Amino acid sequence: MNDETPNVQPPPQGARLGGLKIVAIVVVATVIATLAAVWAVTTYLFPSEFKPVTLSAKEERTLDAKLERLDSFEKGPSSRREPPQSAGEAPLEPEAYSEEGADREIVLSEKELNALLAKNTDLATKLAIDLADDLASAKLLVPLDEEFPFLGGKTLKVTAGLQLAYAEGRPVVALRGVSVWGVPLPNAWLGNLKNVDLVKEFGGGEGFWSAFAAGIDEIAIEEGSLRVRLKE
């Protein structure tokens, strides 16, 4: 009996090159997918701080004029983060209280609201407010304690939406929702308050919402603008 060894031909050169191309494409696709995942985790799960809003000189003067009309004491040196009055400066003059000619309407733009955060609080890099039609939205960055399990030292990103309007002679305030890292929280976790008119639900008796509604004559949010008129 003759043992015959089969004559196995090596694969053609073109086939080998084709296989190498497939392996290369898979490797490149894997690298791109990994980089995209790292970018997504860094951007959405652990975002960097927001850039504080700054006003131009003209916008600054406009905002100061609005605050002046409100006659707010907070407009003084403390709100501008300037040094307190030195001993050589003149003290505040006594002044009799009066509401005559007082402007009860407050109008602020989205940019002005965020600029006020930058001026008066340490939230400028952690909180950003957006104004749309009947909707105020907020993005908040919450640094987690170093000892927090698994995510210690990271930053929690929270977003929320609040409906603000005026209808049937009273303000309308309703929570649209809250999301953590882009994932909406279940309504049950929010006390089943999602899309509930808080003034209508809790303003019937005495308490905060009743007093709040009684002091508002009109409230309106349009794209990039907030307007509130107070009652006497």
Short mmCIF file of N, CA and C in Angstrom, two decimals, residues 12-134:
data_model
loop_
_atom_site.label_atom_id
_atom_site.label_comp_id
_atom_site.label_asym_id
_atom_site.label_seq_id
_atom_site.Cartn_x
_atom_site.Cartn_y
_atom_site.Cartn_z
N PRO A 12 -3.51 31.66 -1.81
CA PRO A 12 -2.96 32.69 -2.69
C PRO A 12 -2.55 33.93 -1.92
N GLN A 13 -1.60 34.67 -2.49
CA GLN A 13 -1.09 35.89 -1.84
C GLN A 13 -2.21 36.89 -1.62
N GLY A 14 -3.13 37.01 -2.57
CA GLY A 14 -4.23 37.97 -2.43
C GLY A 14 -5.15 37.65 -1.28
N ALA A 15 -5.36 36.34 -1.04
CA ALA A 15 -6.22 35.94 0.06
C ALA A 15 -5.61 36.31 1.40
N ARG A 16 -4.26 36.10 1.50
CA ARG A 16 -3.59 36.47 2.76
C ARG A 16 -3.70 37.97 3.00
N LEU A 17 -3.50 38.76 1.96
CA LEU A 17 -3.61 40.22 2.12
C LEU A 17 -5.02 40.62 2.52
N GLY A 18 -6.03 39.92 1.93
CA GLY A 18 -7.41 40.22 2.29
C GLY A 18 -7.68 39.93 3.75
N GLY A 19 -7.14 38.83 4.27
CA GLY A 19 -7.32 38.51 5.68
C GLY A 19 -6.67 39.53 6.58
N LEU A 20 -5.47 40.01 6.21
CA LEU A 20 -4.78 41.03 6.99
C LEU A 20 -5.58 42.33 7.02
N LYS A 21 -6.21 42.65 5.90
CA LYS A 21 -7.02 43.87 5.85
C LYS A 21 -8.20 43.77 6.80
N ILE A 22 -8.83 42.59 6.83
CA ILE A 22 -9.98 42.41 7.73
C ILE A 22 -9.55 42.55 9.18
N VAL A 23 -8.41 41.92 9.54
CA VAL A 23 -7.90 42.03 10.91
C VAL A 23 -7.58 43.49 11.23
N ALA A 24 -6.96 44.21 10.31
CA ALA A 24 -6.63 45.61 10.54
C ALA A 24 -7.88 46.46 10.75
N ILE A 25 -8.92 46.20 9.93
CA ILE A 25 -10.17 46.95 10.08
C ILE A 25 -10.80 46.69 11.44
N VAL A 26 -10.78 45.42 11.88
CA VAL A 26 -11.35 45.08 13.19
C VAL A 26 -10.58 45.78 14.30
N VAL A 27 -9.24 45.80 14.22
CA VAL A 27 -8.42 46.45 15.24
C VAL A 27 -8.71 47.94 15.28
N VAL A 28 -8.74 48.59 14.11
CA VAL A 28 -9.00 50.03 14.06
C VAL A 28 -10.39 50.35 14.61
N ALA A 29 -11.39 49.53 14.22
CA ALA A 29 -12.76 49.76 14.72
C ALA A 29 -12.82 49.61 16.23
N THR A 30 -12.09 48.63 16.76
CA THR A 30 -12.07 48.43 18.22
C THR A 30 -11.43 49.62 18.93
N VAL A 31 -10.33 50.12 18.38
CA VAL A 31 -9.66 51.28 18.98
C VAL A 31 -10.58 52.49 18.96
N ILE A 32 -11.26 52.73 17.82
CA ILE A 32 -12.17 53.88 17.71
C ILE A 32 -13.33 53.75 18.71
N ALA A 33 -13.90 52.55 18.82
CA ALA A 33 -15.00 52.33 19.75
C ALA A 33 -14.54 52.55 21.19
N THR A 34 -13.33 52.10 21.51
CA THR A 34 -12.80 52.29 22.87
C THR A 34 -12.60 53.77 23.18
N LEU A 35 -12.01 54.50 22.22
CA LEU A 35 -11.80 55.94 22.42
C LEU A 35 -13.14 56.67 22.56
N ALA A 36 -14.13 56.26 21.75
CA ALA A 36 -15.45 56.89 21.84
C ALA A 36 -16.08 56.62 23.20
N ALA A 37 -15.92 55.39 23.71
CA ALA A 37 -16.48 55.07 25.02
C ALA A 37 -15.80 55.87 26.12
N VAL A 38 -14.48 56.01 26.03
CA VAL A 38 -13.75 56.80 27.03
C VAL A 38 -14.19 58.25 26.98
N TRP A 39 -14.36 58.79 25.75
CA TRP A 39 -14.81 60.18 25.61
C TRP A 39 -16.20 60.36 26.19
N ALA A 40 -17.10 59.41 25.92
CA ALA A 40 -18.46 59.52 26.42
C ALA A 40 -18.49 59.46 27.95
N VAL A 41 -17.72 58.56 28.52
CA VAL A 41 -17.68 58.45 29.98
C VAL A 41 -17.12 59.73 30.59
N THR A 42 -16.05 60.26 29.99
CA THR A 42 -15.43 61.48 30.51
C THR A 42 -16.35 62.67 30.38
N THR A 43 -17.05 62.77 29.25
CA THR A 43 -17.88 63.95 28.98
C THR A 43 -19.19 63.92 29.74
N TYR A 44 -19.87 62.78 29.73
CA TYR A 44 -21.21 62.72 30.29
C TYR A 44 -21.25 62.21 31.73
N LEU A 45 -20.41 61.28 32.07
CA LEU A 45 -20.43 60.77 33.43
C LEU A 45 -19.60 61.62 34.37
N PHE A 46 -18.45 62.10 33.92
CA PHE A 46 -17.57 62.89 34.76
C PHE A 46 -17.20 64.18 34.04
N PRO A 47 -18.17 65.10 33.85
CA PRO A 47 -17.92 66.31 33.07
C PRO A 47 -17.04 67.30 33.80
N SER A 48 -16.41 68.17 33.03
CA SER A 48 -15.61 69.23 33.62
C SER A 48 -16.52 70.38 34.04
N GLU A 49 -15.97 71.35 34.74
CA GLU A 49 -16.76 72.48 35.22
C GLU A 49 -17.22 73.35 34.07
N PHE A 50 -18.36 74.06 34.29
CA PHE A 50 -18.87 74.97 33.29
C PHE A 50 -18.01 76.23 33.24
N LYS A 51 -18.04 76.88 32.11
CA LYS A 51 -17.35 78.15 31.97
C LYS A 51 -18.28 79.26 32.45
N PRO A 52 -17.87 80.07 33.45
CA PRO A 52 -18.74 81.12 33.97
C PRO A 52 -19.13 82.11 32.87
N VAL A 53 -20.38 82.59 32.95
CA VAL A 53 -20.87 83.57 31.99
C VAL A 53 -20.35 84.96 32.36
N THR A 54 -19.85 85.67 31.38
CA THR A 54 -19.37 87.03 31.60
C THR A 54 -20.16 87.98 30.70
N LEU A 55 -20.37 89.19 31.17
CA LEU A 55 -21.11 90.20 30.44
C LEU A 55 -20.16 91.22 29.84
N SER A 56 -20.58 91.79 28.73
CA SER A 56 -19.84 92.91 28.16
C SER A 56 -20.08 94.15 29.01
N ALA A 57 -19.33 95.21 28.76
CA ALA A 57 -19.48 96.43 29.54
C ALA A 57 -20.91 96.98 29.41
N LYS A 58 -21.47 96.93 28.20
CA LYS A 58 -22.83 97.42 27.99
C LYS A 58 -23.83 96.55 28.72
N GLU A 59 -23.67 95.23 28.65
CA GLU A 59 -24.58 94.32 29.35
C GLU A 59 -24.46 94.48 30.85
N GLU A 60 -23.25 94.74 31.32
CA GLU A 60 -23.04 94.96 32.75
C GLU A 60 -23.79 96.20 33.23
N ARG A 61 -23.75 97.27 32.44
CA ARG A 61 -24.47 98.49 32.80
C ARG A 61 -25.98 98.26 32.80
N THR A 62 -26.47 97.48 31.84
CA THR A 62 -27.90 97.18 31.79
C THR A 62 -28.34 96.40 33.02
N LEU A 63 -27.55 95.40 33.41
CA LEU A 63 -27.88 94.61 34.59
C LEU A 63 -27.82 95.47 35.85
N ASP A 64 -26.82 96.31 35.96
CA ASP A 64 -26.72 97.19 37.13
C ASP A 64 -27.92 98.12 37.22
N ALA A 65 -28.41 98.59 36.07
CA ALA A 65 -29.58 99.46 36.07
C ALA A 65 -30.81 98.71 36.56
N LYS A 66 -30.95 97.44 36.16
CA LYS A 66 -32.08 96.64 36.62
C LYS A 66 -32.01 96.41 38.12
N LEU A 67 -30.81 96.11 38.61
CA LEU A 67 -30.66 95.89 40.05
C LEU A 67 -30.87 97.19 40.82
N GLU A 68 -30.50 98.30 40.21
CA GLU A 68 -30.72 99.59 40.85
C GLU A 68 -32.21 99.87 41.00
N ARG A 69 -32.99 99.50 39.96
CA ARG A 69 -34.43 99.70 40.03
C ARG A 69 -35.05 98.84 41.12
N LEU A 70 -34.49 97.67 41.31
CA LEU A 70 -34.99 96.81 42.38
C LEU A 70 -34.59 97.30 43.75
N ASP A 71 -33.69 98.29 43.77
CA ASP A 71 -33.22 98.87 45.03
C ASP A 71 -32.71 97.79 45.97
N SER A 72 -31.95 96.83 45.39
CA SER A 72 -31.45 95.71 46.18
C SER A 72 -30.16 96.09 46.88
N PHE A 73 -30.13 95.84 48.18
CA PHE A 73 -28.91 96.10 48.92
C PHE A 73 -27.78 95.19 48.45
N GLU A 74 -28.15 93.99 47.93
CA GLU A 74 -27.13 93.06 47.46
C GLU A 74 -26.36 93.58 46.27
N LYS A 75 -26.86 94.65 45.63
CA LYS A 75 -26.15 95.23 44.51
C LYS A 75 -24.88 95.94 44.97
N GLY A 76 -24.76 96.16 46.27
CA GLY A 76 -23.62 96.89 46.78
C GLY A 76 -22.32 96.15 46.64
N PRO A 77 -21.30 96.52 47.39
CA PRO A 77 -19.97 95.94 47.21
C PRO A 77 -19.95 94.43 47.34
N SER A 78 -20.80 93.85 48.21
CA SER A 78 -20.72 92.40 48.42
C SER A 78 -21.09 91.63 47.16
N SER A 79 -22.08 92.14 46.36
CA SER A 79 -22.49 91.41 45.17
C SER A 79 -21.45 91.46 44.08
N ARG A 80 -20.59 92.48 44.10
CA ARG A 80 -19.57 92.59 43.07
C ARG A 80 -18.23 92.03 43.53
N ARG A 81 -18.23 91.43 44.72
CA ARG A 81 -17.03 90.83 45.27
C ARG A 81 -15.88 91.84 45.38
N GLU A 82 -16.27 93.08 45.69
CA GLU A 82 -15.26 94.10 45.92
C GLU A 82 -14.95 94.15 47.41
N PRO A 83 -13.79 94.69 47.79
CA PRO A 83 -13.46 94.78 49.20
C PRO A 83 -14.48 95.61 49.95
N PRO A 84 -14.73 95.31 51.23
CA PRO A 84 -15.68 96.09 52.01
C PRO A 84 -15.19 97.52 52.18
N GLN A 85 -16.12 98.40 52.57
CA GLN A 85 -15.78 99.79 52.75
C GLN A 85 -14.68 99.95 53.79
N SER A 86 -13.73 100.78 53.48
CA SER A 86 -12.68 101.07 54.45
C SER A 86 -13.18 102.10 55.44
N ALA A 87 -12.41 102.28 56.49
CA ALA A 87 -12.83 103.19 57.56
C ALA A 87 -12.95 104.62 57.06
N GLY A 88 -12.22 104.97 55.98
CA GLY A 88 -12.25 106.34 55.49
C GLY A 88 -13.43 106.64 54.59
N GLU A 89 -14.19 105.62 54.14
CA GLU A 89 -15.30 105.87 53.24
C GLU A 89 -16.54 106.27 54.01
N ALA A 90 -17.42 107.01 53.32
CA ALA A 90 -18.63 107.50 53.96
C ALA A 90 -19.58 106.35 54.25
N PRO A 91 -20.23 106.31 55.43
CA PRO A 91 -21.17 105.24 55.75
C PRO A 91 -22.47 105.44 54.98
N LEU A 92 -23.34 104.43 55.02
CA LEU A 92 -24.65 104.53 54.39
C LEU A 92 -25.47 105.62 55.08
N GLU A 93 -26.22 106.36 54.26
CA GLU A 93 -27.06 107.42 54.80
C GLU A 93 -28.40 106.84 55.25
N PRO A 94 -28.92 107.27 56.39
CA PRO A 94 -30.26 106.85 56.82
C PRO A 94 -31.30 107.31 55.81
N GLU A 95 -32.32 106.48 55.60
CA GLU A 95 -33.32 106.80 54.59
C GLU A 95 -34.67 106.22 55.01
N ALA A 96 -35.71 107.05 54.93
CA ALA A 96 -37.06 106.60 55.29
C ALA A 96 -37.58 105.62 54.24
N TYR A 97 -38.23 104.57 54.70
CA TYR A 97 -38.75 103.54 53.79
C TYR A 97 -39.95 104.09 53.04
N SER A 98 -40.01 103.79 51.73
CA SER A 98 -41.14 104.21 50.92
C SER A 98 -41.28 103.27 49.73
N GLU A 99 -42.53 102.97 49.35
CA GLU A 99 -42.80 102.15 48.17
C GLU A 99 -43.30 103.00 47.00
N GLU A 100 -43.31 104.30 47.18
CA GLU A 100 -43.81 105.19 46.13
C GLU A 100 -42.91 105.10 44.90
N GLY A 101 -43.53 104.83 43.75
CA GLY A 101 -42.79 104.75 42.50
C GLY A 101 -41.96 103.48 42.35
N ALA A 102 -42.14 102.52 43.25
CA ALA A 102 -41.35 101.28 43.19
C ALA A 102 -41.75 100.45 41.97
N ASP A 103 -40.78 99.85 41.31
CA ASP A 103 -41.02 98.99 40.16
C ASP A 103 -41.16 97.56 40.66
N ARG A 104 -42.34 96.97 40.45
CA ARG A 104 -42.61 95.63 40.95
C ARG A 104 -42.38 94.55 39.89
N GLU A 105 -41.87 94.93 38.75
CA GLU A 105 -41.62 93.97 37.68
C GLU A 105 -40.13 93.67 37.59
N ILE A 106 -39.79 92.39 37.51
CA ILE A 106 -38.41 91.93 37.39
C ILE A 106 -38.26 91.26 36.04
N VAL A 107 -37.33 91.74 35.23
CA VAL A 107 -37.07 91.16 33.92
C VAL A 107 -35.57 90.87 33.82
N LEU A 108 -35.24 89.61 33.63
CA LEU A 108 -33.84 89.20 33.52
C LEU A 108 -33.68 88.24 32.34
N SER A 109 -32.58 88.38 31.65
CA SER A 109 -32.28 87.46 30.56
C SER A 109 -31.56 86.23 31.11
N GLU A 110 -31.52 85.19 30.29
CA GLU A 110 -30.80 83.97 30.68
C GLU A 110 -29.33 84.27 30.98
N LYS A 111 -28.73 85.11 30.16
CA LYS A 111 -27.32 85.45 30.36
C LYS A 111 -27.12 86.22 31.65
N GLU A 112 -28.05 87.12 31.96
CA GLU A 112 -27.95 87.90 33.20
C GLU A 112 -28.10 87.00 34.43
N LEU A 113 -29.02 86.04 34.37
CA LEU A 113 -29.17 85.11 35.50
C LEU A 113 -27.89 84.33 35.76
N ASN A 114 -27.29 83.83 34.69
CA ASN A 114 -26.06 83.06 34.86
C ASN A 114 -24.90 83.95 35.29
N ALA A 115 -24.89 85.20 34.83
CA ALA A 115 -23.85 86.13 35.26
C ALA A 115 -24.00 86.47 36.74
N LEU A 116 -25.25 86.58 37.22
CA LEU A 116 -25.47 86.82 38.64
C LEU A 116 -24.95 85.66 39.48
N LEU A 117 -25.10 84.44 38.99
CA LEU A 117 -24.53 83.28 39.69
C LEU A 117 -23.02 83.42 39.80
N ALA A 118 -22.40 83.87 38.71
CA ALA A 118 -20.95 84.00 38.70
C ALA A 118 -20.50 85.09 39.65
N LYS A 119 -21.32 86.13 39.81
CA LYS A 119 -20.93 87.25 40.67
C LYS A 119 -21.13 86.96 42.15
N ASN A 120 -22.26 86.36 42.47
CA ASN A 120 -22.69 86.32 43.86
C ASN A 120 -22.53 84.98 44.55
N THR A 121 -22.20 83.93 43.84
CA THR A 121 -22.09 82.62 44.46
C THR A 121 -20.85 81.91 43.93
N ASP A 122 -20.57 80.75 44.51
CA ASP A 122 -19.49 79.91 44.01
C ASP A 122 -20.02 78.81 43.10
N LEU A 123 -21.24 79.01 42.56
CA LEU A 123 -21.87 78.01 41.71
C LEU A 123 -21.66 78.27 40.22
N ALA A 124 -20.91 79.31 39.88
CA ALA A 124 -20.78 79.69 38.47
C ALA A 124 -20.25 78.56 37.61
N THR A 125 -19.33 77.76 38.15
CA THR A 125 -18.75 76.66 37.37
C THR A 125 -19.47 75.34 37.59
N LYS A 126 -20.53 75.38 38.42
CA LYS A 126 -21.23 74.13 38.75
C LYS A 126 -22.71 74.16 38.40
N LEU A 127 -23.26 75.35 38.08
CA LEU A 127 -24.69 75.45 37.80
C LEU A 127 -24.90 76.35 36.59
N ALA A 128 -25.72 75.88 35.65
CA ALA A 128 -26.06 76.66 34.46
C ALA A 128 -27.56 76.59 34.25
N ILE A 129 -28.18 77.75 33.97
CA ILE A 129 -29.63 77.85 33.82
C ILE A 129 -29.98 78.15 32.37
N ASP A 130 -31.00 77.47 31.86
CA ASP A 130 -31.49 77.70 30.51
C ASP A 130 -32.96 78.10 30.58
N LEU A 131 -33.35 79.11 29.80
CA LEU A 131 -34.73 79.58 29.77
C LEU A 131 -35.32 79.35 28.39
N ALA A 132 -36.42 78.60 28.34
CA ALA A 132 -37.17 78.37 27.11
C ALA A 132 -38.63 78.74 27.39
N ASP A 133 -39.51 78.56 26.43
CA ASP A 133 -40.91 78.92 26.62
C ASP A 133 -41.52 78.11 27.74
N ASP A 134 -41.92 78.81 28.82
CA ASP A 134 -42.56 78.20 29.99
C ASP A 134 -41.69 77.13 30.67
#
